[in-house]
Short mmCIF file of C-alpha atoms and ligand atoms in Angstrom, two decimals:
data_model
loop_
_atom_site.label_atom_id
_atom_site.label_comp_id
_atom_site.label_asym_id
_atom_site.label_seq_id
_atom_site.Cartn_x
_atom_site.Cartn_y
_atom_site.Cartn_z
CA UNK A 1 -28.47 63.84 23.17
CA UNK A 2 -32.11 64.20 23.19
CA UNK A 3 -33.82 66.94 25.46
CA UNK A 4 -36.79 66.09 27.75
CA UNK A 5 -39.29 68.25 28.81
CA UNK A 6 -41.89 66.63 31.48
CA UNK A 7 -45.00 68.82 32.71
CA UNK A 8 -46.69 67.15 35.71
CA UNK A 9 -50.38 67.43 37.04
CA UNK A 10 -51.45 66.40 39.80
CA UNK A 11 -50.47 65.15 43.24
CA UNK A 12 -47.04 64.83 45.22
CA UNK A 13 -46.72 61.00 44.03
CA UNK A 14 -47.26 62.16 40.43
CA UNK A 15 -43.95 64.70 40.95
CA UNK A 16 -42.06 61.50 42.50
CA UNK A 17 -42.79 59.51 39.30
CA UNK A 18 -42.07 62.79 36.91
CA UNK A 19 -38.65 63.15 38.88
CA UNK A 20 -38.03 59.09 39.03
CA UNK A 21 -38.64 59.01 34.53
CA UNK A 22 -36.32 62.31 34.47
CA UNK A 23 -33.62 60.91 36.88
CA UNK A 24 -33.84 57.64 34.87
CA UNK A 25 -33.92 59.66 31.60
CA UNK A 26 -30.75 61.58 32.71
CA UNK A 27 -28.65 58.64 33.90
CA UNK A 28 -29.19 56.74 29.77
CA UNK A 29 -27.46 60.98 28.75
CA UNK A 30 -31.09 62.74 27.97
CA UNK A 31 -30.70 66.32 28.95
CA UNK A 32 -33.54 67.83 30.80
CA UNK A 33 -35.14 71.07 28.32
CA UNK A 34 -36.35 74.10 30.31
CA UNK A 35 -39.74 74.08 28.42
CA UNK A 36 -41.84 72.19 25.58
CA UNK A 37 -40.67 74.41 22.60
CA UNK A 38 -36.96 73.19 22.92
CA UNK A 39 -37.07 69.98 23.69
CA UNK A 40 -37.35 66.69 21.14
CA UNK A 41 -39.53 64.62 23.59
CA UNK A 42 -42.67 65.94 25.51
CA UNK A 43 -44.29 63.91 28.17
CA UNK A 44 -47.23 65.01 30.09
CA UNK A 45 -47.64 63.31 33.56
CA UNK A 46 -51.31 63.24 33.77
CA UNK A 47 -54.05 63.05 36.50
CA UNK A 48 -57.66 61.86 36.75
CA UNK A 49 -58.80 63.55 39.86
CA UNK A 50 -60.79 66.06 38.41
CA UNK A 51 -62.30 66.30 35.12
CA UNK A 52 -60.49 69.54 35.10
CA UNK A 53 -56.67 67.87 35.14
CA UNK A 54 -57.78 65.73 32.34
CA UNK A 55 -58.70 68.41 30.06
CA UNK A 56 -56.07 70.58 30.52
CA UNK A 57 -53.36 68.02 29.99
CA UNK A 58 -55.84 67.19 26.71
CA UNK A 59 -55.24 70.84 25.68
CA UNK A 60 -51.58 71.14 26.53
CA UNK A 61 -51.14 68.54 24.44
CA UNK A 62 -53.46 69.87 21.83
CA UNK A 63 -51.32 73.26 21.65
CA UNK A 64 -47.71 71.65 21.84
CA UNK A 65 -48.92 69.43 18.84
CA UNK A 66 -49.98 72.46 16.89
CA UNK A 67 -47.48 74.71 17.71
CA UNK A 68 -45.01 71.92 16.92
CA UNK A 69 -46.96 71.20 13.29
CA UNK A 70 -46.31 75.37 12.68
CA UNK A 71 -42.55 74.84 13.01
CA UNK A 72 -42.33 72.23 11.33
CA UNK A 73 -41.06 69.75 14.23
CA UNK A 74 -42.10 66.30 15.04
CA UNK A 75 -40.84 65.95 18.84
CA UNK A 76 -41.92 62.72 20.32
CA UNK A 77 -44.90 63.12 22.48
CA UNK A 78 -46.28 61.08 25.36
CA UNK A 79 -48.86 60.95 27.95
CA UNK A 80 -48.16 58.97 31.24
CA UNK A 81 -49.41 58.56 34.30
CA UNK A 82 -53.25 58.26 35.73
CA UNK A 83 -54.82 59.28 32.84
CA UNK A 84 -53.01 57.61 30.12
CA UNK A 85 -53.73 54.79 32.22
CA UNK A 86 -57.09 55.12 32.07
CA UNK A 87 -57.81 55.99 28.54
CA UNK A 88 -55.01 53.81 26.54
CA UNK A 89 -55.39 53.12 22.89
CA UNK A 90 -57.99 56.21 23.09
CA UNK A 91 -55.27 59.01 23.58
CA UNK A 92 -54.01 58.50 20.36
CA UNK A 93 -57.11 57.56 18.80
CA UNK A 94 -58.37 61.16 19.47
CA UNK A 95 -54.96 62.52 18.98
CA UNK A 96 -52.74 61.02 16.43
CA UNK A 97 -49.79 63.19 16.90
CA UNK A 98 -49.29 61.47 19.87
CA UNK A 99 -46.43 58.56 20.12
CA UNK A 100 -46.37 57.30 23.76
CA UNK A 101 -49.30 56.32 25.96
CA UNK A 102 -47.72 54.74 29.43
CA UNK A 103 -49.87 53.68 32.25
CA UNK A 104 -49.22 53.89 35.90
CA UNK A 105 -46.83 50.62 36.74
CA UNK A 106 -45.02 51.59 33.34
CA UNK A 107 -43.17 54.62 34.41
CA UNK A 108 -39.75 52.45 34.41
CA UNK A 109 -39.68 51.57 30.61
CA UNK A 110 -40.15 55.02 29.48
CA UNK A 111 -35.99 55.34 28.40
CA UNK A 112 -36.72 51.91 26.51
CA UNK A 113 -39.38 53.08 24.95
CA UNK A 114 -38.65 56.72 24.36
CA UNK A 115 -35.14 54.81 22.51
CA UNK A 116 -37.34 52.69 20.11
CA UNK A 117 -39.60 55.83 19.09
CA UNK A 118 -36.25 58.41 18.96
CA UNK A 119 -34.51 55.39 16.60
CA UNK A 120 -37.89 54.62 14.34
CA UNK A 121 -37.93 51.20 15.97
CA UNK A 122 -41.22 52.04 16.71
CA UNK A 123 -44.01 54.58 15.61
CA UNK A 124 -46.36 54.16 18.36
CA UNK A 125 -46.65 52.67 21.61
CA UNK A 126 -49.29 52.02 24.30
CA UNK A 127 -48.66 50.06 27.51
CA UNK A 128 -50.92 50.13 30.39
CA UNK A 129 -51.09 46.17 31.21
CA UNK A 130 -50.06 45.70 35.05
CA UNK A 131 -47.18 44.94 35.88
CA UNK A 132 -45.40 42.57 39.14
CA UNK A 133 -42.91 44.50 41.33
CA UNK A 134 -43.29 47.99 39.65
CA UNK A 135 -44.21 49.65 42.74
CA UNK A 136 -40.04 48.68 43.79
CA UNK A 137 -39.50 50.94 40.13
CA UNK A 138 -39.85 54.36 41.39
CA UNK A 139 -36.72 54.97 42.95
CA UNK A 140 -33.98 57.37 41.39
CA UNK A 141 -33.81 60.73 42.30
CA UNK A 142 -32.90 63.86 40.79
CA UNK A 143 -31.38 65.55 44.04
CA UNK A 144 -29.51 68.80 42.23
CA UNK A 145 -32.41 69.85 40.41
CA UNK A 146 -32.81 72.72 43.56
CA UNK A 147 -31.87 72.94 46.38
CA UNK A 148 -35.30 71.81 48.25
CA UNK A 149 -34.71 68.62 46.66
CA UNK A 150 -31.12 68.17 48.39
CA UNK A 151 -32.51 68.84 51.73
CA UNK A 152 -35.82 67.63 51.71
CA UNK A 153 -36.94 64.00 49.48
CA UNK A 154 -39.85 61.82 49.00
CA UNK A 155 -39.76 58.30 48.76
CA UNK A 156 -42.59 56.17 47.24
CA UNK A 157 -42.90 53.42 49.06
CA UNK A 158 -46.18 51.78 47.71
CA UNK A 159 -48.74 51.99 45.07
CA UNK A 160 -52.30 51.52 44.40
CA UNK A 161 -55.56 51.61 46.91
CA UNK A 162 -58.20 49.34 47.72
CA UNK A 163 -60.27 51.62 49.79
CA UNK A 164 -62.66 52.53 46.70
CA UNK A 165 -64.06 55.44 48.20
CA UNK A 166 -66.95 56.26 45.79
CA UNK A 167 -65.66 59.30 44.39
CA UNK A 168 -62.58 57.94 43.70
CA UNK A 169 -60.94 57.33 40.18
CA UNK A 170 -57.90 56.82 42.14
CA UNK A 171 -57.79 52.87 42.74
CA UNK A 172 -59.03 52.11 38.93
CA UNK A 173 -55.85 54.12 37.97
CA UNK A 174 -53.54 53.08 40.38
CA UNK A 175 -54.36 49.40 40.99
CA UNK A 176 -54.46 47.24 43.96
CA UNK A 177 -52.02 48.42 46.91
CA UNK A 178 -48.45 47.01 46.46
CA UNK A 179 -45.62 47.87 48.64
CA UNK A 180 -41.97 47.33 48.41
CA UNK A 181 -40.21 45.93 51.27
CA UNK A 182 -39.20 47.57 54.40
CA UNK A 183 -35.24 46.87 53.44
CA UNK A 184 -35.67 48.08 50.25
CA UNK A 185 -36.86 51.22 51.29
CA UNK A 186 -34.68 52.04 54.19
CA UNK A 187 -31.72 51.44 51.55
CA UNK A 188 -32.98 54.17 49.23
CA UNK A 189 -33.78 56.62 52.18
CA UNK A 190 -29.69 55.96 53.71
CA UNK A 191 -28.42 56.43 50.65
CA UNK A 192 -30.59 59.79 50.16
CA UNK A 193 -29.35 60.60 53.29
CA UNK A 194 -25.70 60.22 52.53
CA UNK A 195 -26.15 62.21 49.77
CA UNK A 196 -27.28 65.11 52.28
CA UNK A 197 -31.00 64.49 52.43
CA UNK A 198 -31.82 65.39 56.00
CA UNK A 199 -36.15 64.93 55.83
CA UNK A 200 -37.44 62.04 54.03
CA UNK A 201 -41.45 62.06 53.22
CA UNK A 202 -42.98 58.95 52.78
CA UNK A 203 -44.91 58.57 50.06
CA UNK A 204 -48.69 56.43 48.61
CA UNK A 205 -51.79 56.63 48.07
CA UNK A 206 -53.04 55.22 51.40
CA UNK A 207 -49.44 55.41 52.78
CA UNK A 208 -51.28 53.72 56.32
CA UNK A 209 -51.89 50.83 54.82
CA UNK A 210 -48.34 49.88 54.03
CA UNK A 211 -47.75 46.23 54.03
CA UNK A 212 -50.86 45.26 55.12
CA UNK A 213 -51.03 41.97 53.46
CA UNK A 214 -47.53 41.19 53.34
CA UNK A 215 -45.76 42.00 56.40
CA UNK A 216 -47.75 40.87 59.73
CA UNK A 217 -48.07 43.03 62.84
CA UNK A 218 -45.12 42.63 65.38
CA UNK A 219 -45.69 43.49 69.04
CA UNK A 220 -49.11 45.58 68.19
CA UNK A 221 -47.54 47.40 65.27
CA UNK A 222 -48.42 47.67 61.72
CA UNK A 223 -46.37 47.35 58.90
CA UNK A 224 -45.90 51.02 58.91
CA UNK A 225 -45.28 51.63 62.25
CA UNK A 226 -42.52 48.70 61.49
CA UNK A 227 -41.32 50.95 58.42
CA UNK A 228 -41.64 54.65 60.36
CA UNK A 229 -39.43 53.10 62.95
CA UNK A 230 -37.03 51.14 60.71
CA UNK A 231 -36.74 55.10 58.61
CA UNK A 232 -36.37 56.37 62.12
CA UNK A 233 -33.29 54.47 62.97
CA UNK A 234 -31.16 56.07 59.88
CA UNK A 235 -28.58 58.35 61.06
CA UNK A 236 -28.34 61.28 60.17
CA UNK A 237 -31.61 61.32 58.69
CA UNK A 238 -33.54 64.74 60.73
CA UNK A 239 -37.19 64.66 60.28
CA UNK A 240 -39.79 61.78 58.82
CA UNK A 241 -43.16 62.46 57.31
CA UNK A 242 -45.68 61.26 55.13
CA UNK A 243 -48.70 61.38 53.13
CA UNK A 244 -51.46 60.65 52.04
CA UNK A 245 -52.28 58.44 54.87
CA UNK A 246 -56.39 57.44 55.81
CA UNK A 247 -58.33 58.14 59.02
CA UNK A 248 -58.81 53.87 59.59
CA UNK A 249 -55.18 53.95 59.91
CA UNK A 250 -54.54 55.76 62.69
CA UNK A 251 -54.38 53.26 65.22
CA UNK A 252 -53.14 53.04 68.65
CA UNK A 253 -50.10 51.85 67.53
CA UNK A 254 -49.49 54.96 65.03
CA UNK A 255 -50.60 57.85 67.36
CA UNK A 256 -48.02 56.24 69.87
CA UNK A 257 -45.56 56.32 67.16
CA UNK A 258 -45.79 60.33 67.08
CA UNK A 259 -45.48 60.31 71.03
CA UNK A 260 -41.94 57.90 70.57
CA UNK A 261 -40.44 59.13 67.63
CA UNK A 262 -38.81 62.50 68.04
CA UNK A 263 -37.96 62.66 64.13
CA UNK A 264 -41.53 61.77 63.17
CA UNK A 265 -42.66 65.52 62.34
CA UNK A 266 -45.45 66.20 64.62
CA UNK A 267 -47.45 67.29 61.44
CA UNK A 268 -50.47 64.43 60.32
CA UNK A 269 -52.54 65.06 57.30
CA UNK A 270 -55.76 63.45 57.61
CA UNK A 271 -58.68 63.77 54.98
CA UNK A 272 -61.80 63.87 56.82
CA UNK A 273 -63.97 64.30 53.28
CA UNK A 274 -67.46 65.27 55.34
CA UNK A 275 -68.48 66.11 58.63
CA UNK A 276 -71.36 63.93 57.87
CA UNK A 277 -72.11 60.67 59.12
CA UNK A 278 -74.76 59.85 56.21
CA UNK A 279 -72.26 61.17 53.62
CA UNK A 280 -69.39 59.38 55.10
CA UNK A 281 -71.14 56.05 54.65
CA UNK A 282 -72.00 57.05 51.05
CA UNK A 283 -68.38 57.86 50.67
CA UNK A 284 -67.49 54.53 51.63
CA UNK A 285 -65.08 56.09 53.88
CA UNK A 286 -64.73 53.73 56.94
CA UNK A 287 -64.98 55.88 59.92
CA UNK A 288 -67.59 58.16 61.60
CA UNK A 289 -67.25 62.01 62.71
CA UNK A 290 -66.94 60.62 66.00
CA UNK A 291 -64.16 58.03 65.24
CA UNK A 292 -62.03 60.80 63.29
CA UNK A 293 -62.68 63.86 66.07
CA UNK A 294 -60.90 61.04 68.67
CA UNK A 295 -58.34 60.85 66.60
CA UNK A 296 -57.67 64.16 66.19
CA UNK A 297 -57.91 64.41 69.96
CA UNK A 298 -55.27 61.55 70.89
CA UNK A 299 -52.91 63.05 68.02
CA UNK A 300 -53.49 66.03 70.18
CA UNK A 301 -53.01 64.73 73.82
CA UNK A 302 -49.49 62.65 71.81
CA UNK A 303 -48.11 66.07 70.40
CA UNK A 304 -49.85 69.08 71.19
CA UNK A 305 -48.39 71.15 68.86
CA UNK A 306 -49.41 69.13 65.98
CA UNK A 307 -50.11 70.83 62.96
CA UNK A 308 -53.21 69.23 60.98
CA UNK A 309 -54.57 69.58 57.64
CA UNK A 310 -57.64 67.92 55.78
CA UNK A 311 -59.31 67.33 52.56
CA UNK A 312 -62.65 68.44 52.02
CA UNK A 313 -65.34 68.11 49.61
CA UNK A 314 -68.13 69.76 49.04
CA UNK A 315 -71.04 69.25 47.00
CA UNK A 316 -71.08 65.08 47.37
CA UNK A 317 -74.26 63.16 45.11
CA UNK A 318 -76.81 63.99 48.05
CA UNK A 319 -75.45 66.16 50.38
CA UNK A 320 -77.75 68.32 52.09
CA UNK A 321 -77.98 71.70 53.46
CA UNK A 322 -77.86 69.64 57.28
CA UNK A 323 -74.68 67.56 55.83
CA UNK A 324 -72.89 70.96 54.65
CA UNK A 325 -73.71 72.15 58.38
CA UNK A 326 -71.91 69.26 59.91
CA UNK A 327 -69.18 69.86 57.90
CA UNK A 328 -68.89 73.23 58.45
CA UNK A 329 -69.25 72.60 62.48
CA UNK A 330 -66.76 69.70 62.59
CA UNK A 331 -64.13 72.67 60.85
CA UNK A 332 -64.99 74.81 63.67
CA UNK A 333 -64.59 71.99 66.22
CA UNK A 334 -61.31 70.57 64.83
CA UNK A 335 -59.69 74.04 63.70
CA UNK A 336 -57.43 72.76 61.07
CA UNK A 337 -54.21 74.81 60.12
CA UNK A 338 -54.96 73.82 57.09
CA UNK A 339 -57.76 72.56 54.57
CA UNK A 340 -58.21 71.67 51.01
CA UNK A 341 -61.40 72.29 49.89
CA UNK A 342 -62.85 70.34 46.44
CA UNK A 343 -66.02 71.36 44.91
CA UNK A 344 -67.54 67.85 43.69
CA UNK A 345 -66.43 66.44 40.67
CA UNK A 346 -67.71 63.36 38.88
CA UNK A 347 -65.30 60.94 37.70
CA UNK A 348 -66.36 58.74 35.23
CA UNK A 349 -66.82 54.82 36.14
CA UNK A 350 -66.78 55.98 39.73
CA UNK A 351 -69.99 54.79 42.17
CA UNK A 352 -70.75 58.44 42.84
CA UNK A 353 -71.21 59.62 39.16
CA UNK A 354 -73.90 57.51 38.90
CA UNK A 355 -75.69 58.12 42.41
CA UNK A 356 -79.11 60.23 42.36
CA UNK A 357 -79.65 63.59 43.78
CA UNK A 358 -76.41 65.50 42.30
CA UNK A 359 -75.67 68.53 43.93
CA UNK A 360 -76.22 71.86 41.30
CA UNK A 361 -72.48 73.38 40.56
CA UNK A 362 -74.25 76.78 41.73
CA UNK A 363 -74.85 75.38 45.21
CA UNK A 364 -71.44 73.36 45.28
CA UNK A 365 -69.88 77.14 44.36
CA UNK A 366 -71.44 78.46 47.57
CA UNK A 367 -70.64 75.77 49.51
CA UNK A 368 -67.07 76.21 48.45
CA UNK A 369 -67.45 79.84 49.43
CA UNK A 370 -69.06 79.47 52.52
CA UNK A 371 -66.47 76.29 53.90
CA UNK A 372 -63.47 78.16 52.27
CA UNK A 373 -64.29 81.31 53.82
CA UNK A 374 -64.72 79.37 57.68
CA UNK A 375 -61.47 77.20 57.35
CA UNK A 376 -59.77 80.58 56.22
CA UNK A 377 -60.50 82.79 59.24
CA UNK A 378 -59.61 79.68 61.64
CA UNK A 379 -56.48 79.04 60.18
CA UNK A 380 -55.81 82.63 59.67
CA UNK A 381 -55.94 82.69 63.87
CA UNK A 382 -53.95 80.06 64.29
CA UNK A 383 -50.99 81.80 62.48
CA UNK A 384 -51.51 84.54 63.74
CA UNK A 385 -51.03 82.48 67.64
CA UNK A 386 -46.99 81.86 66.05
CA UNK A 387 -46.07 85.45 66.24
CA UNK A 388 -43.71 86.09 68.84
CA UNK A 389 -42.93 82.45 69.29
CA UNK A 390 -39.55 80.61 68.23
CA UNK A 391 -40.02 77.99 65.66
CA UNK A 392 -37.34 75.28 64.78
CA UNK A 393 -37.33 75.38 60.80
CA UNK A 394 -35.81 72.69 58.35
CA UNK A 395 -33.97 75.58 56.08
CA UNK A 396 -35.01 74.21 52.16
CA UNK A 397 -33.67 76.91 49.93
CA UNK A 398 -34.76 80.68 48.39
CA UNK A 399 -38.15 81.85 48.30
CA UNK A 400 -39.65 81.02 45.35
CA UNK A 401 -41.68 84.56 45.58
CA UNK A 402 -38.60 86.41 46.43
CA UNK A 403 -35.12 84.56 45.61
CA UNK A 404 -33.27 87.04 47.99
CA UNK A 405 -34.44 85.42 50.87
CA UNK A 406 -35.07 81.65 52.46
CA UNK A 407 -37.72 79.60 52.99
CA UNK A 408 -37.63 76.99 56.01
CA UNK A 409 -40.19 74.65 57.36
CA UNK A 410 -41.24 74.13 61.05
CA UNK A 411 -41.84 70.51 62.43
CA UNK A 412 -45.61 71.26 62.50
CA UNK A 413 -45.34 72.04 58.05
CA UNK A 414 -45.80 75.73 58.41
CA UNK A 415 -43.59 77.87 55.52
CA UNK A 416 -41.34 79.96 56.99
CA UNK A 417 -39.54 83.21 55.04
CA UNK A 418 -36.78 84.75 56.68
CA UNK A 419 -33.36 86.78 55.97
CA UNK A 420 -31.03 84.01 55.10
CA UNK A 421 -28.47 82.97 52.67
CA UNK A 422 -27.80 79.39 50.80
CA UNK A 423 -25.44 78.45 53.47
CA UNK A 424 -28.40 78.48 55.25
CA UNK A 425 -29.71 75.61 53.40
CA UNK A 426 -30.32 72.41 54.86
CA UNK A 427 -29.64 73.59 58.17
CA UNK A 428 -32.04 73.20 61.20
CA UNK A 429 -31.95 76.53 62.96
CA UNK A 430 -34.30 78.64 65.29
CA UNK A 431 -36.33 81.57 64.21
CA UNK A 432 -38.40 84.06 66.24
CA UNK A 433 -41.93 84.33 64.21
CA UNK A 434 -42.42 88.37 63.67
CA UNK A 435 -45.07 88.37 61.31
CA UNK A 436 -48.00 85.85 59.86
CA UNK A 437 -48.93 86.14 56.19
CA UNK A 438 -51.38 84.11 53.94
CA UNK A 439 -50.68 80.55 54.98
CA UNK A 440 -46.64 81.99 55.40
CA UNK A 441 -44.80 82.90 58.45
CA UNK A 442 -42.06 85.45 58.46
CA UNK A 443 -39.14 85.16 61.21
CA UNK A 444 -35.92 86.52 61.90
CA UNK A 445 -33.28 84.30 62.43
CA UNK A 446 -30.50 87.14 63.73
CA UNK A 447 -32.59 87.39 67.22
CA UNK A 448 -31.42 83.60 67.79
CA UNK A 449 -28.73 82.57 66.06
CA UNK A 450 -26.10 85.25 66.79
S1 SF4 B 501 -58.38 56.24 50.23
FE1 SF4 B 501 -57.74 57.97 48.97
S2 SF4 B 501 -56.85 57.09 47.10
FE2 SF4 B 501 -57.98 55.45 48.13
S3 SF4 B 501 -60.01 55.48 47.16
FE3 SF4 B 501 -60.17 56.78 48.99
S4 SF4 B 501 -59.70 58.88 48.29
FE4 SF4 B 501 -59.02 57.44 46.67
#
């Protein structure tokens, strides 16, 4: 049968449509090849994030092509995801080895298509049109590729974004949001769980606005509140979380949702962007400093030990020295655990590519350098505050650094590596934290579980 190779860039919702096309490649008898040189079909999963992404899926595919021209070998090759979307016919134009261009709401007819180009049906094929109902499509799961992914899955449960934030390339890749229904995705999250699953992430661009058009509010609650409690009510299932969610979402309604829901992971990411009003607007963000520092403060008052992370980016069309300085002051107020910082980077067809005033990639460097350097030493700190405290960890499987040992997760989405064994593995046990690494905690599970 054929063997598949699929390299993924990108976010966590471009590894849940990699897994979904190799779970639904599997199931028609394709084997799944450890790398690119042994395998008869190559498919790149692409993303359009950063300039960056794009050109090193470009090259990867450059280099398998060659190499594969050396030997003598004509595997099939595809590119899928947000950048095939966005380019189409082009992809092949530029590279003609190329066989398969599939756009975002296509992932689902990739064994149809992969058939017609392994059989000579076909020579080439491009499909990026939209398609109705293909955010339901992304739904089998590979669960005994490892052992995280037995313990711990992610379930897409919409597509698409209409926030157009200016610096986005997201919603021109992704289309308008469409979610599947709340049935339909409590069915796949019970069945993960009788399969052993015991935390389910929920997955989407803008995962907080869920449903928004189609399912009205009921009692004050969203249609993901709806969906966090219908998840909620699975038995068996452990721990609920989910990303990437927006600032505007967090309503009443949500943060009470942390302060009811004992399974909802007191862990929220939330992408703040700026500390800047002025850039915020420009962003097209929705929400002010002030808006998203209450936020953080009811999340806080709901679940005080709430672990929160962030997006940053530096270097926006216009920022100013003042703007970096409220950015760098709101990370001081807020103290994130953690914080993803993103130098700038213009994205074609995007509002912010064309604005005036672009920031020079030397200053956007030092920005990077300066932010980096702040969020580091805070979060650095607040590690350091776990030492000597007992955690409750989700145990997912061995260390990827160091295979004789286990890696966990506490509620609050801090890494845990302790002395453990696979019959650890999707257990929920109690560790005492003895030591605080880089962004890693280290804990010994003897002291408490004897
Ligand atoms: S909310 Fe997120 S995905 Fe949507 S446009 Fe803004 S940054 Fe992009």
């Amino acid at each position: 049968m054929p063997r598949v190779f699929i390299k993924t860039y990108g976010c966590q919702m471009n590894e849940r449509d990699s897994e979904a096309v190799a779970a639904q490649l599997v199931a028609k008898g394709y084997t799944l090849a450890p790398s690119e040189e042994t395998a008869d079909v190559v498919l790149l999963n692409t993303c359009s994030v950063r300039d960056l992404a794009e050109q090193k899926a470009l090259n990867k595919m450059k280099a398998i092509a060659g190499v594969a021209g050396k030997e003598r070998r004509s595997p099939v090759l595809g590119f899928m995801g947000c950048m095939a979307q966005s380019r189409g016919q082009k992809l092949i134009d530029e590279l003609p080895d190329v066989d398969l261009v599939l756009g975002t709401q296509k992932f689902h007819r990739a064994a149809e298509y992969l058939d017609e180009l392994l059989n000579g049906a076909r020579k080439k094929i491009v499909d990026v049109a939209e398609e109705k109902d293909s955010e339901a499509t992304i739904r089998e799961h590979l669960l005994n590729g490892s052992a995280k992914k037995s313990v711990s899955a992610f379930v897409s449960i919409m597509q698409g974004c209409n926030q157009y934030c200016t610096f986005c390339i997201v919603p021109y890749t992704r289309g308008e949001e469409r979610s599947r229904t709340i049935p339909d995705i409590v069915a796949e999250c019970t069945e993960l769980v009788s399969r052993g699953v015991k935390e389910i992430t929920l997955l989407g661009q803008i995962v907080t606005s869920y449903g928004k058009r189609d399912i009205p509010a009921r009692d004050g609650k969203s249609a993901f509140v709806q969906l966090l409690e219908a998840v909620h009510a699975i038995d068996g299932l452990k721990r609920i979380r989910f990303t990437s969610p927006h600032p505007k979402g967090y309503g009443d309604d949500l943060i009470d949702a942390y302060a009811r829901l004992p399974r909802l992971c007191e862990s929220a990411h939330l992408p703040v962007q700026s500390g800047s009003d002025r850039l915020l607007k420009l962003m097209h963000r929705g929400y002010t400093r002030e808006k998203y520092t209450g936020i953080i403060k009811k999340l806080r008052a709901a679940r005080p030990d709430i672990g929160i992370s962030t997006d940053i980016i530096v270097g926006f069309p216009g920022e100013t020295e003042k703007d970096f300085e409220e950015t760098l002051s709101l990370a001081r107020e807020v103290e994130f655990d953690q914080a993803y910082i993103f130098k700038y980077s213009p994205r074609r067809d995007t509002p912010a590519a064309a604005m005036p005033e672009q920031v020079p990639q030397r200053v956007r460097e030092e920005r990077n350098q300066v932010l980096l350097q702040t969020v580091n030493e805070i979060c650095a700190h607040k590690y350091e505050t776990f030492v000597g405290r007992q955690a409750q960890i989700l145990v997912e499987g061995p260390s990827r650094r160091n295979s004789a040992r286990m890696t966990g997760r506490t509620r609050c989405n801090k890494i845990v590596v302790f002395d453990g064994d696979e019959r650890h593995c999707g257990q929920i046990m109690d560790v005492k934290i003895t030591r605080a690494g880089s962004f890693t905690l280290y804990g010994d599970a003897a002291i408490l579980n004897l």
